[in-house]
């Protein structure tokens, strides 16, 4: 709450009090008061405040201050009966009073006062002008003061201003256009702050980053200062080159080829204190010579998934800028400044060739030194114990015990169906749904540890119960417990005589307005309208009661607001769509045992989906910062929805589809710090969700702001889809990020 205008005040009478929220301990409270004649002592519950300036006239004023304890909530003051104006400030850059001046003039139209600002002063100046004439709202100030508050009362006009401490030396504050008062006008100026005598730190690591025959670019690490770092001075052979600059890069131009120069850099703070110079000696010759090969490259330590290496410093005719580390020929991130590095995310019991080269500012790289490192053998995860598989209606419920961890804790379990991974879970149970009635399946569970090392698969062969209906024609249409072109368990035969809207495509629908592609929308035609499916036919029951019961079951298959899944089982393929009732179910009796029926359904999503989805997982390979997987889609819908789940740790992630040449790219410096942080991308709805630890935020929240690019047409298409994940590693994290891809084949 420091560096604020705490309160403004206007009152009448003898006694006054200003209430406010407690200040930050150690900050300075500054009270500027104007009134008729003098202002008496100001104070709070802990005692009086210090009077830093005062003037007594028909229009008088005072400035009081104190260092806050932190429990102050009010300040009181008094004066002879009449109007008063006040402003209360809180500042963290006003450690002490540096100077104060107060003047009174019978010529109120021009107020002036001069002060000798001490050298190396740093802080703020507070001022007030008061007169008994007209409003002072239009007055002008000098020396950087800005009037921020005016007040008007019975015979008292006040203007309050403040601004930064000016440069050292004699400074004159002038207030112009003060209206002529009936009597005297006053001006009070007080400066608070510190007298800064400490210079900034010396610029660090001065280096030549580009050397040519006639110019040399020098860079350095930023300095720090206890108050305000103002800039840097540049020197060539001891001579300062122009004024100070803010940045940490400078190019010395107009040099003579072959001549050697001494370049220096110092830093300066807001009070004018200068640090010592940091210097570098450079010859103006285009650098084509690489550094020497790093010496004595050695393996310091290995674990089952990492190797630590170290090396001796290289030399260069100009200067070594850094070192590159390579594993099996792949560079590991940017160049390093130090002489050691830990390579993480390696496979267990595997030998790697680790190389290191040196690079200078010109980009010349040395030959590589190399060393062999073999990671330790670590135990793989154990199998999931006690796997059980319980069949149900077109589903199997799997359950198991916690697997024994090996060299790394268990992170998740893969669910396999007929030898193919179809899902991943962190729980100890999973339900496989949308299976074929009467089918026989091999289901399995495989533990995976945090390093993506997989344990053995425990498999069970399960037979799903047969359907409670018998097909009488193809295809079979099923919605909830109802089946068309089938004889149900009650002996009712449902014959679909006419179908419209399922086997035919939904009509194209042109968007009414263009959408911003950068925001995930589509422009122009390119979507499809809702699919209306109308099924009609005849039902034949074994008796009158069975017929009436069949009619009730059909009319109750979906409520008016309910949602169901329409399954269509053809000879070669089973597909489905989520539907609602479009109209009332029509039933017309045709005798005692038969009736005609019409079922009209509406699918807002016109796609027809395969019952079983596709699952793929992408991880960074050892010593890599990218991974990929190819997902083959058999449907003919041009933009098949999918769900992408990105799990950290990763920095600046990029997800791409090779066949489209499109990327989902994060904003710079986006980080998922560890595996508790996730982002999900719904390619159907274009929604992006961020998932963070519950103590940070308890539920998923919108995550699109973390993206720089999310192309409107980023989606899977028919045929192969090569999906890539790339990004940077997160410092201190040894695990790999994961991208989980879940999709279903879709048809128009």
PDB file of N, CA and C in Angstrom, residues 510-558:
ATOM      1  N   UNK A 510     -23.841 -22.787 -44.674  1.00  0.00           N
ATOM      2  CA  UNK A 510     -22.948 -21.638 -44.753  1.00  0.00           C
ATOM      3  C   UNK A 510     -23.090 -20.790 -43.495  1.00  0.00           C
ATOM      4  N   UNK A 511     -21.956 -20.417 -42.919  1.00  0.00           N
ATOM      5  CA  UNK A 511     -21.997 -19.580 -41.730  1.00  0.00           C
ATOM      6  C   UNK A 511     -22.569 -18.210 -42.087  1.00  0.00           C
ATOM      7  N   UNK A 512     -23.318 -17.630 -41.143  1.00  0.00           N
ATOM      8  CA  UNK A 512     -23.951 -16.339 -41.398  1.00  0.00           C
ATOM      9  C   UNK A 512     -22.950 -15.201 -41.387  1.00  0.00           C
ATOM     10  N   UNK A 513     -21.832 -15.375 -40.711  1.00  0.00           N
ATOM     11  CA  UNK A 513     -20.811 -14.329 -40.657  1.00  0.00           C
ATOM     12  C   UNK A 513     -19.455 -14.981 -40.503  1.00  0.00           C
ATOM     13  N   UNK A 514     -18.430 -14.315 -41.023  1.00  0.00           N
ATOM     14  CA  UNK A 514     -17.073 -14.833 -40.886  1.00  0.00           C
ATOM     15  C   UNK A 514     -16.631 -14.762 -39.429  1.00  0.00           C
ATOM     16  N   UNK A 515     -15.826 -15.726 -39.048  1.00  0.00           N
ATOM     17  CA  UNK A 515     -15.257 -15.745 -37.702  1.00  0.00           C
ATOM     18  C   UNK A 515     -13.757 -15.574 -37.801  1.00  0.00           C
ATOM     19  N   UNK A 516     -13.168 -15.103 -36.729  1.00  0.00           N
ATOM     20  CA  UNK A 516     -11.729 -14.864 -36.697  1.00  0.00           C
ATOM     21  C   UNK A 516     -10.997 -16.188 -36.605  1.00  0.00           C
ATOM     22  N   UNK A 517     -10.228 -16.521 -37.646  1.00  0.00           N
ATOM     23  CA  UNK A 517      -9.529 -17.806 -37.649  1.00  0.00           C
ATOM     24  C   UNK A 517      -8.524 -17.889 -36.525  1.00  0.00           C
ATOM     25  N   UNK A 518      -7.922 -16.753 -36.144  1.00  0.00           N
ATOM     26  CA  UNK A 518      -6.950 -16.785 -35.059  1.00  0.00           C
ATOM     27  C   UNK A 518      -7.565 -17.124 -33.728  1.00  0.00           C
ATOM     28  N   UNK A 519      -8.892 -16.984 -33.632  1.00  0.00           N
ATOM     29  CA  UNK A 519      -9.577 -17.301 -32.389  1.00  0.00           C
ATOM     30  C   UNK A 519     -10.235 -18.673 -32.447  1.00  0.00           C
ATOM     31  N   UNK A 520      -9.875 -19.460 -33.442  1.00  0.00           N
ATOM     32  CA  UNK A 520     -10.403 -20.805 -33.518  1.00  0.00           C
ATOM     33  C   UNK A 520     -11.683 -20.924 -34.306  1.00  0.00           C
ATOM     34  N   UNK A 521     -12.106 -19.868 -35.011  1.00  0.00           N
ATOM     35  CA  UNK A 521     -13.330 -19.935 -35.793  1.00  0.00           C
ATOM     36  C   UNK A 521     -13.051 -20.301 -37.232  1.00  0.00           C
ATOM     37  N   UNK A 522     -14.113 -20.520 -38.001  1.00  0.00           N
ATOM     38  CA  UNK A 522     -13.998 -20.804 -39.427  1.00  0.00           C
ATOM     39  C   UNK A 522     -14.623 -19.652 -40.195  1.00  0.00           C
ATOM     40  N   UNK A 523     -14.125 -19.379 -41.378  1.00  0.00           N
ATOM     41  CA  UNK A 523     -14.655 -18.303 -42.195  1.00  0.00           C
ATOM     42  C   UNK A 523     -15.343 -18.891 -43.419  1.00  0.00           C
ATOM     43  N   UNK A 524     -16.546 -18.428 -43.709  1.00  0.00           N
ATOM     44  CA  UNK A 524     -17.255 -18.889 -44.893  1.00  0.00           C
ATOM     45  C   UNK A 524     -17.825 -20.282 -44.719  1.00  0.00           C
ATOM     46  N   UNK A 525     -18.251 -20.911 -45.831  1.00  0.00           N
ATOM     47  CA  UNK A 525     -18.831 -22.258 -45.734  1.00  0.00           C
ATOM     48  C   UNK A 525     -17.783 -23.267 -45.293  1.00  0.00           C
ATOM     49  N   UNK A 526     -18.205 -24.336 -44.701  1.00  0.00           N
ATOM     50  CA  UNK A 526     -17.249 -25.350 -44.280  1.00  0.00           C
ATOM     51  C   UNK A 526     -17.717 -26.138 -43.094  1.00  0.00           C
ATOM     52  N   UNK A 527     -18.967 -25.969 -42.688  1.00  0.00           N
ATOM     53  CA  UNK A 527     -19.505 -26.792 -41.619  1.00  0.00           C
ATOM     54  C   UNK A 527     -20.760 -27.478 -42.147  1.00  0.00           C
ATOM     55  N   UNK A 528     -21.403 -28.262 -41.338  1.00  0.00           N
ATOM     56  CA  UNK A 528     -22.604 -28.987 -41.751  1.00  0.00           C
ATOM     57  C   UNK A 528     -23.722 -28.705 -40.765  1.00  0.00           C
ATOM     58  N   UNK A 529     -24.951 -28.721 -41.292  1.00  0.00           N
ATOM     59  CA  UNK A 529     -26.101 -28.518 -40.431  1.00  0.00           C
ATOM     60  C   UNK A 529     -26.381 -29.744 -39.590  1.00  0.00           C
ATOM     61  N   UNK A 530     -27.308 -29.655 -38.630  1.00  0.00           N
ATOM     62  CA  UNK A 530     -27.649 -30.810 -37.801  1.00  0.00           C
ATOM     63  C   UNK A 530     -28.224 -31.946 -38.643  1.00  0.00           C
ATOM     64  N   UNK A 531     -28.031 -33.151 -38.157  1.00  0.00           N
ATOM     65  CA  UNK A 531     -28.533 -34.339 -38.857  1.00  0.00           C
ATOM     66  C   UNK A 531     -29.897 -34.719 -38.267  1.00  0.00           C
ATOM     67  N   UNK A 532     -30.903 -34.809 -39.129  1.00  0.00           N
ATOM     68  CA  UNK A 532     -32.228 -35.278 -38.718  1.00  0.00           C
ATOM     69  C   UNK A 532     -32.391 -36.708 -39.233  1.00  0.00           C
ATOM     70  N   UNK A 533     -32.607 -37.630 -38.321  1.00  0.00           N
ATOM     71  CA  UNK A 533     -32.756 -39.046 -38.674  1.00  0.00           C
ATOM     72  C   UNK A 533     -34.200 -39.459 -38.382  1.00  0.00           C
ATOM     73  N   UNK A 534     -34.872 -39.944 -39.405  1.00  0.00           N
ATOM     74  CA  UNK A 534     -36.250 -40.408 -39.241  1.00  0.00           C
ATOM     75  C   UNK A 534     -36.305 -41.903 -39.541  1.00  0.00           C
ATOM     76  N   UNK A 535     -36.715 -42.683 -38.551  1.00  0.00           N
ATOM     77  CA  UNK A 535     -36.891 -44.126 -38.693  1.00  0.00           C
ATOM     78  C   UNK A 535     -38.383 -44.429 -38.576  1.00  0.00           C
ATOM     79  N   UNK A 536     -38.861 -45.243 -39.476  1.00  0.00           N
ATOM     80  CA  UNK A 536     -40.280 -45.627 -39.404  1.00  0.00           C
ATOM     81  C   UNK A 536     -40.420 -47.089 -39.797  1.00  0.00           C
ATOM     82  N   UNK A 537     -41.448 -47.721 -39.285  1.00  0.00           N
ATOM     83  CA  UNK A 537     -41.649 -49.128 -39.608  1.00  0.00           C
ATOM     84  C   UNK A 537     -42.824 -49.709 -38.861  1.00  0.00           C
ATOM     85  N   UNK A 538     -42.769 -51.041 -38.692  1.00  0.00           N
ATOM     86  CA  UNK A 538     -43.870 -51.780 -38.084  1.00  0.00           C
ATOM     87  C   UNK A 538     -43.335 -52.641 -36.954  1.00  0.00           C
ATOM     88  N   UNK A 539     -44.123 -52.758 -35.894  1.00  0.00           N
ATOM     89  CA  UNK A 539     -43.804 -53.659 -34.785  1.00  0.00           C
ATOM     90  C   UNK A 539     -44.895 -54.709 -34.688  1.00  0.00           C
ATOM     91  N   UNK A 540     -44.468 -55.970 -34.559  1.00  0.00           N
ATOM     92  CA  UNK A 540     -45.419 -57.081 -34.452  1.00  0.00           C
ATOM     93  C   UNK A 540     -45.161 -57.772 -33.124  1.00  0.00           C
ATOM     94  N   UNK A 541     -46.217 -57.834 -32.279  1.00  0.00           N
ATOM     95  CA  UNK A 541     -46.091 -58.400 -30.942  1.00  0.00           C
ATOM     96  C   UNK A 541     -46.793 -59.751 -30.874  1.00  0.00           C
ATOM     97  N   UNK A 542     -46.438 -60.598 -29.900  1.00  0.00           N
ATOM     98  CA  UNK A 542     -47.093 -61.903 -29.783  1.00  0.00           C
ATOM     99  C   UNK A 542     -48.493 -61.819 -29.196  1.00  0.00           C
ATOM    100  N   UNK A 543     -48.886 -60.663 -28.675  1.00  0.00           N
ATOM    101  CA  UNK A 543     -50.213 -60.539 -28.089  1.00  0.00           C
ATOM    102  C   UNK A 543     -50.568 -59.080 -27.888  1.00  0.00           C
ATOM    103  N   UNK A 544     -51.826 -58.827 -27.545  1.00  0.00           N
ATOM    104  CA  UNK A 544     -52.314 -57.467 -27.378  1.00  0.00           C
ATOM    105  C   UNK A 544     -51.597 -56.743 -26.246  1.00  0.00           C
ATOM    106  N   UNK A 545     -51.455 -57.412 -25.111  1.00  0.00           N
ATOM    107  CA  UNK A 545     -50.784 -56.779 -23.971  1.00  0.00           C
ATOM    108  C   UNK A 545     -49.332 -56.473 -24.300  1.00  0.00           C
ATOM    109  N   UNK A 546     -48.669 -57.423 -24.985  1.00  0.00           N
ATOM    110  CA  UNK A 546     -47.277 -57.200 -25.372  1.00  0.00           C
ATOM    111  C   UNK A 546     -47.154 -56.034 -26.331  1.00  0.00           C
ATOM    112  N   UNK A 547     -48.168 -55.856 -27.204  1.00  0.00           N
ATOM    113  CA  UNK A 547     -48.127 -54.738 -28.152  1.00  0.00           C
ATOM    114  C   UNK A 547     -48.225 -53.405 -27.415  1.00  0.00           C
ATOM    115  N   UNK A 548     -49.170 -53.301 -26.461  1.00  0.00           N
ATOM    116  CA  UNK A 548     -49.327 -52.051 -25.720  1.00  0.00           C
ATOM    117  C   UNK A 548     -48.078 -51.742 -24.897  1.00  0.00           C
ATOM    118  N   UNK A 549     -47.489 -52.785 -24.311  1.00  0.00           N
ATOM    119  CA  UNK A 549     -46.256 -52.565 -23.540  1.00  0.00           C
ATOM    120  C   UNK A 549     -45.130 -52.104 -24.455  1.00  0.00           C
ATOM    121  N   UNK A 550     -45.065 -52.653 -25.686  1.00  0.00           N
ATOM    122  CA  UNK A 550     -44.036 -52.250 -26.638  1.00  0.00           C
ATOM    123  C   UNK A 550     -44.195 -50.784 -27.017  1.00  0.00           C
ATOM    124  N   UNK A 551     -45.445 -50.333 -27.170  1.00  0.00           N
ATOM    125  CA  UNK A 551     -45.668 -48.924 -27.489  1.00  0.00           C
ATOM    126  C   UNK A 551     -45.169 -48.019 -26.361  1.00  0.00           C
ATOM    127  N   UNK A 552     -45.415 -48.421 -25.125  1.00  0.00           N
ATOM    128  CA  UNK A 552     -44.945 -47.616 -23.988  1.00  0.00           C
ATOM    129  C   UNK A 552     -43.421 -47.582 -23.932  1.00  0.00           C
ATOM    130  N   UNK A 553     -42.800 -48.731 -24.199  1.00  0.00           N
ATOM    131  CA  UNK A 553     -41.329 -48.743 -24.176  1.00  0.00           C
ATOM    132  C   UNK A 553     -40.766 -47.827 -25.250  1.00  0.00           C
ATOM    133  N   UNK A 554     -41.376 -47.818 -26.433  1.00  0.00           N
ATOM    134  CA  UNK A 554     -40.879 -46.976 -27.521  1.00  0.00           C
ATOM    135  C   UNK A 554     -41.054 -45.492 -27.187  1.00  0.00           C
ATOM    136  N   UNK A 555     -42.237 -45.115 -26.683  1.00  0.00           N
ATOM    137  CA  UNK A 555     -42.465 -43.701 -26.373  1.00  0.00           C
ATOM    138  C   UNK A 555     -41.629 -43.235 -25.190  1.00  0.00           C
ATOM    139  N   UNK A 556     -41.142 -44.161 -24.369  1.00  0.00           N
ATOM    140  CA  UNK A 556     -40.319 -43.785 -23.215  1.00  0.00           C
ATOM    141  C   UNK A 556     -38.834 -43.971 -23.437  1.00  0.00           C
ATOM    142  N   UNK A 557     -38.438 -44.300 -24.676  1.00  0.00           N
ATOM    143  CA  UNK A 557     -37.019 -44.555 -24.916  1.00  0.00           C
ATOM    144  C   UNK A 557     -36.181 -43.304 -24.697  1.00  0.00           C
ATOM    145  N   UNK A 558     -36.780 -42.109 -24.958  1.00  0.00           N
ATOM    146  CA  UNK A 558     -36.107 -40.834 -24.688  1.00  0.00           C
ATOM    147  C   UNK A 558     -37.130 -39.858 -24.139  1.00  0.00           C
TER     148      UNK A 558
END
